[in-house]
Amino acid sequence: MPTMNSKLVAPLLGAALALFGAAPALAVGTRTFVLDTLDSFKGGELKGVAVGSDGTVRAGLSLANLPIIEATTAWDSLLLSDGSVLIGTGPTGRVHRIKDGKATLVAETDALGVSTLVLGFDGLAFAGSFPDGKIFKLAPDTKDAKKLEPWVTLPETEDVWELAYDAKNKALYAATGPEGRLYRIDAAGKAEVYFDSEESHLVSVAVATDGKVYAGSSGKALLYEITAVGRARVVHDFEGDDVRAIAIAQTGAHAGAIYAVANDYRGALKQLRPPKRARMAPSPSDDKSMKAGHGRLVRFGKDGVLERLLDDDETHFASLALDAAGAPYVGTGAEGRIYTVDDNHVTRLVADTEERQITAILLGEKSRHVIGSDPLVYHDVTGQGGEAAVWTSKVLDAGLRAHFGLLDLTADGQLEIETRSGNTDPPDATWSEWSKPLATSGKLESPAARFLQLRARFARDPSAVLRGLRVAFVTDNARAVLTEVAAGEKDTDTGSASVPASGAQPSEPSSKLRLQWKLDNPDSDELRFRLFFRGDKSPRWTSLLEPREVLTKREYTWETAGLPEGRYRVRVDATDELANAPGQATQHSLESQVVLVDNTPPRLEKLSLKGSRLAGRATDGVGPIQRVELALVGDNAWYPLVPTDGVFDEATEDFDLDVSQVITTGPDVFVVVRAYDAAGNRINATVPRQP
Amino acid sequence: MSGAVVAGALGMALRAPADEKFLKVEDIKPGMKGHGLTVFQGARPERFDVEIVGTLHNFRPRQDLILIKAKHPRIDVARTVAGMSGSPIYIDGKMIGAYAYGWMFNVEPIAGVTPIHDMLADLRRPLPTAISPGAGKAPLPGPGARGAATQGAATQGAATQGAATRDARTQGDAGEQRGASRSPWLDHPSRFAASPLDYDLRAHADQIASLSAGTLAPPHGTSLAPASTDLIVAGLGARSRKLAAELFEPMGMTVLEGGGTGQGTVAAGDPTRFVDGGVITVPLLSGDVSMSGLGTVTYVEGDKLVAFGHPMMQGGASHFPTALGTVHWVLATQNRSFKIGEPTLRLGTLVNDRQASIVVDMSQRAPTFPIVVDVTGAPGAPHTHWTLEASNDQFLAPGIAAMGIGSALETTAGERNDSTWRATSKLHVKGHGVLTVEDFGTGAQSPIGPADFARSRLVRALGALLNNPWEVGGIERIETKVDFVMRRDIVTLRGVKVLDPEVDAGETARVRLTLASHLGPERTELLEIPMAKTLAGQTVRVQLRPAYLVDRTVPAPENYNDLVRVLARMDFPAEAIVASYDLPNEATAAFRGKLANRMPPGMVDMLRSSGDTIAPELFSAQRQHIHAIRGFLIGDDTVEIKVRARLD
C-alpha cells in the first residue's frame, strides 16, 4: 500500500488574496491540510475505527488488550465449544487458554512452537508443533498446565505447519516440512502420506466441503488441489515464497470460494549467517532486521477464476480469516494491522495494534478475537465503534508557527472532531489540550503552533462516516534568504570546491550563461526573483528582465552576446510579494562573484617552427589564456604546450619550446597550433616548418 | 601480620583456655628453645628440638614468619623436609605455629614457621553453607556434572577424536530451573574461566596456576622455596607422571614418586584420628593409581584441624578427601628432602585452602567418583582392568581422569609401534542419565598415554559438566572401555569422482571416494548424498570434510539439562566424512535446547522477536550427510552437483 501523507495544498494566488482580510499580520498565503485518502487517514492512531481505501473512516473493531508475557508468538488459535480460546504459542511450544478474560497456561511441549490448532475427532482439540513433527491431542477439560505426550509423531517430518480436519470423511490433514508432505491421519493416529510435493514445506491446508484438500507451499508458492492419494494439481503458481494461508468460504455470496494469502519475503533469509559452533547461553538475539515482505490476497471463485483482492507492498500477511458473512480479513506481518476488502475492492484498515504482527484472527458469530504477536497480545473484539472508537490523525506539520482557520468537515452522521496543537513532534505536555468537539465545520480553536493533530470520535453515532477534513492555516511570514548566486554552464556544480583536473579540456564556448541561485525559504511561500547586472567597476545595475516579467524559477539563462567583453556581477532579488499583501512582503538580495563575459577567441602571433623549435604568442582581449596545444596536420592527437613562464595565468602567454618528440623529421611538416581562452573560445593556426 | 595485630584480631575469637595453649608472635624471642612434632617413620609423631632464630615481619600479607633451627638425627641429615609442613612447634609448652617454609639447597636445618594465630583464623573462618552442610553432616555437594565432548587435534601423525551420545533419561527444563538455588560453588575460583563448551584441561591448569602463583611464591629476595605440597604419586606411568608435573607443579604441588596406593587400614597402635604432629594426606586420586598430597597436622580442635602452615593451591573453600597416612622414610636430598609415604585410612575433607593453612573437617566425607577402565586388544597384558577413585573437583576431576585413564592405557597397552585405540566412555551423570563419549586415536610409533586423553572428548565433557554455570551436579561414575589394535588406522582422501553430476531434485547423488590407507591398498567407497527437493534447477557445491572438522549445528545450552543434551549431540562420530551443502531460503532456528533445522521464511518471521532479545538464534540452513569411514580421515574436497527439476 502506498505511503501515507497528508496533502499540503498550495493555494492559488487568488485564494490567498481573497482570504487576506481575515488573515493575521505577517501571514503568508493560506494553505490547507487535506485528509481524505486511505494514506492520509491511516498515518495516525486508530482505535476501534476502520480506514478505507475509498478515503473514509468508520467505526471499526474495538479491541480489548490481554497481554500474554510468557510467549512471543501466537501461532494459531482455536475456539472451543465452551467459548474459551486456545492459543498455540512459541518460542517454547505452549498452549494457553483464554477464558473469562484471563489467560492460563494449559499445556507444555518440548517444541519451539505449537504451530496449529484444530478441532478434530470427537470434538477434541489437536495441536501440531515443530521441530519434532509431533501432533498432540488436548484433553477437553484441561485446566492445569501439563506436559503433553505426542499423539502422533510423523515420520521424516520436523514441522507440522497446519492441521485441517475433514469432519465428513473423518480425517485429519497435516501440512508439513521439510519434505513438503501432506499427511492424512485417521482417528487411530495412523498417518499416511496423502501428497508428497516437490516443495520443502507445505505451510497451509484447508478442506472444502466437497472433500477436496487445498494446500499451499513454501518455496515456489504453489497452491495445490488434492483430490485423492497422490493426485494433485497446481491451482496457481504465485510469484513469491509461500502460500501462507488458505480459507474456504462457507457462507455469503462467495460460498465455496477459496481465499489464499501469498507472500514474497524478498530474500529476507539471505542476511542470515552460517551456523556457529555451539556456545554457552546465547547472547541477546540480534536477528531483528528482517524486512517486511509483500503480501497478496486472492480469491478463486467457484468457477476457479482468480481475482486479486489486495496487494500490499509494505508488508506480507501473517494470517487470514473469513467473518461470519464470508468477508476476508488479513493480519499483516508488520505494523500489526488488520485489513478487509469488499467486492468492490475497497480496502479497509479495521484495526491497528501495537504488535508487530497479527497472527490469528477469528471473527465468527460466537466469538471474535484477533491475536497480535511480538509481543503476544490477545484482543477480544468488544464491538463496533463505541466510546473507544477514536481516529487520531498523524501530526500535521505547517513548517512554521501557523494560525489555524476553518476546519471543514465532510462526514455522514454525527462525529465529534477535536484538535490540539503544539510545537513538538511527537506531542508532549507543552501541547494544548484537546479542543471542544466540533460536530460540524467551524473555526478551529487550537492556538497557533507549528504542529496540529485532529481526532474524530464515533461514540455518538457508530454508523458515522468521516469522509474528509480540511484545515486552513497561515504561517508566520519568514523572509527567504539567498545563500548563493552562481553563473556558469549548465550542470555547473556551484558548490564544489574541487580543482579542475590538470590538463583538462576547456569548456565549449557559449555566449549563454546559466545563472542559478540557492535560498532558504522557511515558510515555503512562493517567491519572485528579479535579476540585475553591472560591470565589475560600474555602480549602475541594469535589469536582466523585462519590467513585467515574473520569474519564479531559481535559474535563468543570460544571453551575453550583445555585451561588451569584460567582467560583470549579477544580483538576485528574492521577494515573497506573490504570497503576501503589499507592505508585508519581504525581500533579500545577493550578488554573484565576478562573471566573465568573453565571446571572442584569442589571437596567435609570431608563430614559427624552426627545426624542432616552436615559438609564438597567444593573446586574448579579456584573458587569461587557458591552454595552447599543437598537432601535426592530418593527425587528431593534440599535445599541450607549456608557456615560457610555466603558468597559463595572463591574457598574453609566450611559448618557445622544443617539439622534436612530437613532430616527424622531413621538410614537409606542418603543425597546427590551437589556443583557448578561459571562456573556451579557441583559435587555430597552421605553422610550416622552416629549416 | 604483626604480633600486636594478631593478638588484637584474635582476642575476640579465641577462648581464654585456648589462648593459654598458644604463644603470640610478639612474645617469641631469638634464642628461645622448644620442640616440634612430626612423623619420621610410621604414623606416630616424634619430638624434635627447635631454637628461635628470629621473626620475619609481614612475610606474607599481614602474616609473619618465625625462623627456627631444628635438631633431630634425621633433620640433621635431611635439613629441610617438605612433608614436615604443618609440624607444630612449641615454646615453653605453648604452640607457636607450623613448620612451613625452607630454603632450597639448605646446608643448615633452618625453617620458617607460620604463626598459629593465622592458622586458627583460617580454622574458624566460616564457609559458604553449600560447602559446609553443617549439623546434618551430609556429604559435601560435588561440583558440576554432565559431559561435553569435543574433538581433539591430530598432531604429528597422532590423532584423537571422539563422539558423544546420551541415553533418553533426562530431566525437564522447567523442573531443573525451578528450585535450583545458586550455589557459591558455581562461582568458585577453580572454575574454568571460559565457556565450558570450549573446555581445555591445560588452559584450565594455566588459569589456576596463574591465580595461585602469587600466593605460593616466596617473597622476593628471601630465597625461600615456594610454599609447595608434595604430591606423592604411585602406580602412575612415566608419561602420566610427566603430565601430572606439567599440570600441578605450576600451582604449587611437587610431583614425587615415592608414595604408595595405601591399604585403607591403620596399623595396630597407630592413631585412628588425626593428632597434632601426625601425618595427613590428601588423596586426589586413589585406587590402582594414586596421587596424594602429604603433610603434617598442626592442631586438632574437635572435628576440625589445621595443617600444612601454607596453602595447597590457595583454592579457598574446597572439598578434597583427606586421609591418615604413614611415612616410610624421610628421604634426604641436596635440593629439598621429603617424606616417602602413603595414605592409610580415609578420614575427613579438606574444606578450606588458605594462605596460612589447610582446614580439614573430619566429620565430612568429600565427594569422589569411581573410574573403571577396561582395555581390550592388548594380548598378554597383565592388567586390563583398572579401578580408580577421583576427587570430584572442577579442575582435578578432568585432570585426574586424563592421568588415571592415560596411565592405565600407558601401562597396559603402551607400544612403540603403530597403534590405534578406540575408547567408549560412559559418564553417569547424577539425575541426567548416561552420557556416552567416544574417543579415537591413532599414532605412528607413539604409545598411547595421558596426553591423548588430556584433549579427549571425555575430558572435555567432564570439564564442561563440572564447570557449568547453572548447577552443582554430580558425576556418579565413569566407565571407559578401550579397544586397542596394533596398526595405524589413518586414511587419506586421495580424490573424489562425481558419478552423478546431474540428479533429479530429491534424489541422491553418488560420489566415489578414493581412500588410501596407511601401508595398505587404495580403496573406494560410495557416498550417496541426498539432494533436497528445493534445490531443483541449482548447481550445488557440496563440501566433503572429515567429520571431526565439522561443527554440528546444535542449540546453545541455556541450562544444565540443555548442556547434557548438547554434549551428546555436538560432535559427529570421529570416523566419518560429512557432506554438507547450503539450503537457500531456509533457516535454522535454535532456542532453549531445541533446533528447527529447516524453517521456511514465513515461519522464521513469526518465530523471531523484535522486542525480546531472549529469542531464537537464526542461522542459514545447511544439510549435512554423514558417512562412516573406518579410520582417521585426512583430506577434504568440494564437488558440484547439478540438480534437475523433476518432470514426472
Coordinates of C-alpha atoms in Angstrom, one line a residue, chain B residues 285-551:
Chain B
L285 CA 43.3 -40.0 43.2
S286 CA 43.3 -43.4 44.7
G287 CA 42.9 -47.0 43.7
D288 CA 45.1 -48.7 41.2
V289 CA 46.8 -45.3 40.7
S290 CA 47.2 -42.8 43.4
M291 CA 48.2 -39.1 43.8
S292 CA 48.2 -37.7 47.3
G293 CA 49.3 -34.5 48.9
L294 CA 51.3 -35.3 52.1
G295 CA 51.9 -33.1 55.1
T296 CA 51.6 -32.8 58.9
V297 CA 48.7 -31.9 61.1
T298 CA 49.3 -28.8 63.2
Y299 CA 46.4 -28.5 65.5
V300 CA 43.2 -30.5 66.1
E301 CA 40.2 -28.8 67.6
G302 CA 37.2 -31.1 67.8
D303 CA 36.3 -32.4 64.4
K304 CA 38.4 -29.8 62.7
L305 CA 42.1 -29.3 62.2
V306 CA 44.6 -27.1 60.5
A307 CA 47.7 -28.4 58.7
F308 CA 50.5 -27.6 56.3
G309 CA 51.1 -24.0 57.5
H310 CA 50.8 -22.8 53.9
P311 CA 48.2 -23.3 51.2
M312 CA 47.9 -26.3 49.0
M313 CA 46.5 -24.5 45.9
Q314 CA 45.1 -21.4 47.7
G315 CA 41.8 -22.6 46.3
G316 CA 39.7 -21.3 49.2
A317 CA 36.6 -23.4 50.0
S318 CA 37.4 -26.9 48.8
H319 CA 36.2 -30.4 49.2
F320 CA 39.1 -32.8 48.6
P321 CA 39.2 -36.0 50.5
T322 CA 41.8 -36.4 53.3
A323 CA 43.2 -39.5 54.9
L324 CA 45.5 -40.6 57.7
G325 CA 48.9 -41.6 56.4
T326 CA 52.1 -43.4 57.1
V327 CA 55.7 -42.4 56.5
H328 CA 58.1 -44.9 55.3
W329 CA 61.2 -42.8 55.3
V330 CA 62.5 -39.2 55.2
L331 CA 64.5 -39.1 52.1
A332 CA 67.3 -36.7 52.3
T333 CA 68.3 -34.9 49.1
Q334 CA 70.6 -32.0 48.4
N335 CA 67.8 -29.9 46.9
R336 CA 65.0 -30.5 49.3
S337 CA 64.2 -33.6 51.3
F338 CA 60.8 -35.1 51.5
K339 CA 58.8 -37.9 53.2
I340 CA 58.1 -41.1 51.4
G341 CA 54.6 -42.1 52.5
E342 CA 51.1 -43.1 51.5
P343 CA 47.5 -42.7 52.7
T344 CA 46.0 -45.2 55.0
L345 CA 42.6 -44.6 56.3
R346 CA 40.2 -42.2 54.6
L347 CA 39.0 -39.6 57.1
G348 CA 37.6 -36.1 56.6
T349 CA 37.5 -33.4 54.0
L350 CA 39.8 -30.6 53.1
V351 CA 37.2 -27.8 53.4
N352 CA 39.4 -24.6 53.2
D353 CA 42.7 -24.0 51.4
R354 CA 44.0 -20.7 52.5
Q355 CA 47.2 -18.7 52.9
A356 CA 48.3 -19.9 56.3
S357 CA 46.9 -23.4 56.3
I358 CA 44.5 -26.0 55.0
V359 CA 41.5 -26.7 57.1
V360 CA 40.0 -30.2 57.4
D361 CA 36.7 -31.3 58.8
M362 CA 36.8 -34.9 60.0
S363 CA 33.0 -35.1 60.1
Q364 CA 32.6 -34.7 56.4
R365 CA 33.3 -37.0 53.5
A366 CA 34.3 -35.4 50.3
P367 CA 32.6 -36.4 47.1
T368 CA 34.5 -38.8 44.8
F369 CA 33.5 -40.9 41.9
P370 CA 34.9 -44.2 40.6
I371 CA 36.6 -44.5 37.2
V372 CA 36.7 -48.0 35.8
V373 CA 38.9 -48.7 32.8
D374 CA 38.9 -51.9 30.8
V375 CA 41.4 -52.4 28.0
T376 CA 40.9 -55.0 25.2
G377 CA 43.1 -55.9 22.3
A378 CA 46.4 -56.0 24.2
P379 CA 47.2 -59.7 24.2
G380 CA 49.1 -60.8 27.3
A381 CA 48.8 -57.5 29.1
P382 CA 48.9 -58.3 32.8
H383 CA 46.5 -55.6 33.9
T384 CA 43.5 -54.9 31.7
H385 CA 41.0 -53.8 34.4
W386 CA 41.7 -50.7 36.4
T387 CA 39.7 -49.1 39.2
L388 CA 40.3 -45.5 40.3
E389 CA 38.6 -43.1 42.7
A390 CA 38.8 -39.5 41.7
S391 CA 38.2 -36.3 43.6
N392 CA 35.1 -34.6 42.3
D393 CA 36.7 -31.3 41.7
Q394 CA 36.1 -28.8 38.9
F395 CA 39.7 -29.0 37.8
L396 CA 41.1 -32.1 39.4
A397 CA 38.5 -34.4 38.1
P398 CA 39.2 -33.8 34.4
G399 CA 42.9 -33.8 35.1
I400 CA 42.8 -36.9 37.2
A401 CA 40.6 -38.7 34.7
A402 CA 43.1 -37.9 32.0
M403 CA 46.1 -39.1 34.0
G404 CA 44.4 -42.0 35.6
I405 CA 42.9 -43.5 32.4
G406 CA 46.0 -42.5 30.4
S407 CA 48.2 -44.2 32.9
A408 CA 46.2 -47.4 32.8
L409 CA 46.4 -47.4 29.0
E410 CA 50.1 -46.5 29.0
T411 CA 50.8 -49.3 31.4
T412 CA 48.6 -51.9 29.7
A413 CA 49.0 -51.1 26.0
G414 CA 51.9 -48.7 25.7
E415 CA 53.7 -49.8 22.5
R416 CA 56.3 -48.0 20.4
N417 CA 54.6 -49.3 17.3
D418 CA 51.8 -48.1 15.1
S419 CA 48.7 -48.3 17.1
T420 CA 45.1 -47.3 17.1
W421 CA 42.7 -47.1 20.0
R422 CA 39.0 -46.5 20.3
A423 CA 37.6 -45.6 23.7
T424 CA 33.9 -45.6 24.7
S425 CA 33.3 -43.8 28.0
K426 CA 30.1 -43.7 29.9
L427 CA 29.6 -40.8 32.2
H428 CA 26.9 -41.5 34.7
V429 CA 25.6 -38.0 35.4
K430 CA 23.6 -37.7 38.5
G431 CA 19.9 -37.2 37.7
H432 CA 20.6 -37.0 33.9
G433 CA 21.3 -40.5 32.7
V434 CA 24.4 -41.7 30.9
L435 CA 26.4 -39.6 28.5
T436 CA 28.4 -41.8 26.2
V437 CA 31.5 -40.3 24.7
E438 CA 33.7 -41.8 22.1
D439 CA 37.3 -41.1 21.6
F440 CA 39.6 -42.3 18.9
G441 CA 43.3 -42.1 18.4
T442 CA 45.9 -43.4 16.1
G443 CA 49.6 -42.8 16.1
A444 CA 52.9 -43.6 14.5
Q445 CA 55.2 -45.3 16.9
S446 CA 53.8 -43.2 19.7
P447 CA 52.4 -45.1 22.6
I448 CA 49.0 -44.3 23.9
G449 CA 49.1 -42.2 27.0
P450 CA 47.6 -39.4 29.1
A451 CA 48.3 -36.7 26.6
D452 CA 45.8 -38.3 24.3
F453 CA 43.2 -38.2 27.0
A454 CA 44.0 -34.7 28.1
R455 CA 42.4 -33.4 24.9
S456 CA 39.9 -36.2 24.6
R457 CA 36.2 -35.7 24.3
L458 CA 35.8 -37.5 27.6
V459 CA 37.9 -35.0 29.5
R460 CA 36.3 -32.1 27.7
A461 CA 32.9 -33.4 28.5
L462 CA 33.8 -33.9 32.1
G463 CA 35.3 -30.4 32.3
A464 CA 32.2 -28.9 30.7
L465 CA 29.9 -30.6 33.1
L466 CA 31.9 -29.8 36.2
N467 CA 32.3 -26.2 35.2
N468 CA 28.8 -25.4 34.0
P469 CA 27.4 -22.1 35.2
W470 CA 24.0 -23.3 36.2
E471 CA 24.0 -26.2 38.6
V472 CA 26.1 -28.2 41.1
G473 CA 25.5 -31.6 39.8
G474 CA 27.5 -34.7 40.2
I475 CA 29.4 -37.4 38.4
E476 CA 28.4 -40.8 39.7
R477 CA 30.8 -43.0 37.7
I478 CA 32.9 -43.2 34.6
E479 CA 33.3 -46.4 32.7
T480 CA 35.8 -46.4 29.9
K481 CA 36.4 -49.3 27.6
V482 CA 39.3 -49.1 25.3
D483 CA 39.9 -51.3 22.3
F484 CA 43.5 -51.3 21.1
V485 CA 44.9 -52.6 17.8
M486 CA 48.5 -52.6 16.5
R487 CA 48.1 -50.7 13.3
R488 CA 47.8 -47.1 12.2
D489 CA 44.3 -46.5 11.1
I490 CA 44.9 -43.4 9.1
V491 CA 43.0 -42.9 5.8
T492 CA 43.8 -40.2 3.3
L493 CA 41.3 -38.9 0.9
R494 CA 43.0 -39.2 -2.4
G495 CA 40.3 -38.0 -4.6
V496 CA 36.6 -37.8 -5.4
K497 CA 34.7 -38.7 -8.5
V498 CA 31.1 -37.5 -9.0
L499 CA 29.2 -40.4 -10.5
D500 CA 26.0 -38.4 -10.9
P501 CA 26.9 -34.9 -11.9
E502 CA 23.2 -34.2 -12.6
V503 CA 20.4 -35.7 -10.5
D504 CA 16.7 -35.1 -10.1
A505 CA 15.7 -33.0 -7.1
G506 CA 15.0 -35.2 -4.1
E507 CA 17.2 -38.0 -5.4
T508 CA 20.7 -39.0 -4.2
A509 CA 23.9 -38.1 -5.9
R510 CA 26.6 -40.7 -5.9
V511 CA 30.1 -39.7 -5.2
R512 CA 33.0 -42.2 -5.3
L513 CA 35.7 -41.6 -2.7
T514 CA 39.2 -42.9 -3.3
L515 CA 40.9 -43.6 0.0
A516 CA 44.5 -44.5 0.7
S517 CA 45.1 -46.5 3.9
H518 CA 48.4 -46.4 5.7
L519 CA 50.5 -49.3 4.5
G520 CA 47.5 -50.6 2.6
P521 CA 46.0 -50.5 -0.9
E522 CA 43.8 -47.8 -2.1
R523 CA 40.1 -48.5 -1.8
T524 CA 36.9 -46.8 -2.9
E525 CA 33.7 -46.0 -1.1
L526 CA 30.5 -44.9 -2.5
L527 CA 28.9 -41.9 -0.8
E528 CA 25.3 -41.2 -1.5
I529 CA 24.2 -37.7 -0.9
P530 CA 20.5 -36.9 -0.8
M531 CA 19.8 -33.7 -2.7
A532 CA 17.0 -31.7 -1.2
K533 CA 13.9 -31.2 -3.4
T534 CA 14.2 -27.4 -3.1
L535 CA 17.5 -27.4 -4.9
A536 CA 15.9 -28.0 -8.3
G537 CA 17.5 -26.0 -11.0
Q538 CA 20.6 -25.2 -9.0
T539 CA 24.2 -26.2 -9.1
V540 CA 25.1 -27.2 -5.6
R541 CA 28.5 -27.1 -4.1
V542 CA 29.0 -30.0 -1.7
Q543 CA 31.8 -29.9 0.8
L544 CA 33.3 -33.2 1.8
R545 CA 35.2 -32.9 5.1
P546 CA 36.3 -35.2 7.9
A547 CA 33.6 -35.3 10.5
Y548 CA 35.9 -34.2 13.3
L549 CA 36.4 -30.9 11.5
V550 CA 32.7 -30.2 11.0
D551 CA 30.7 -28.4 13.7

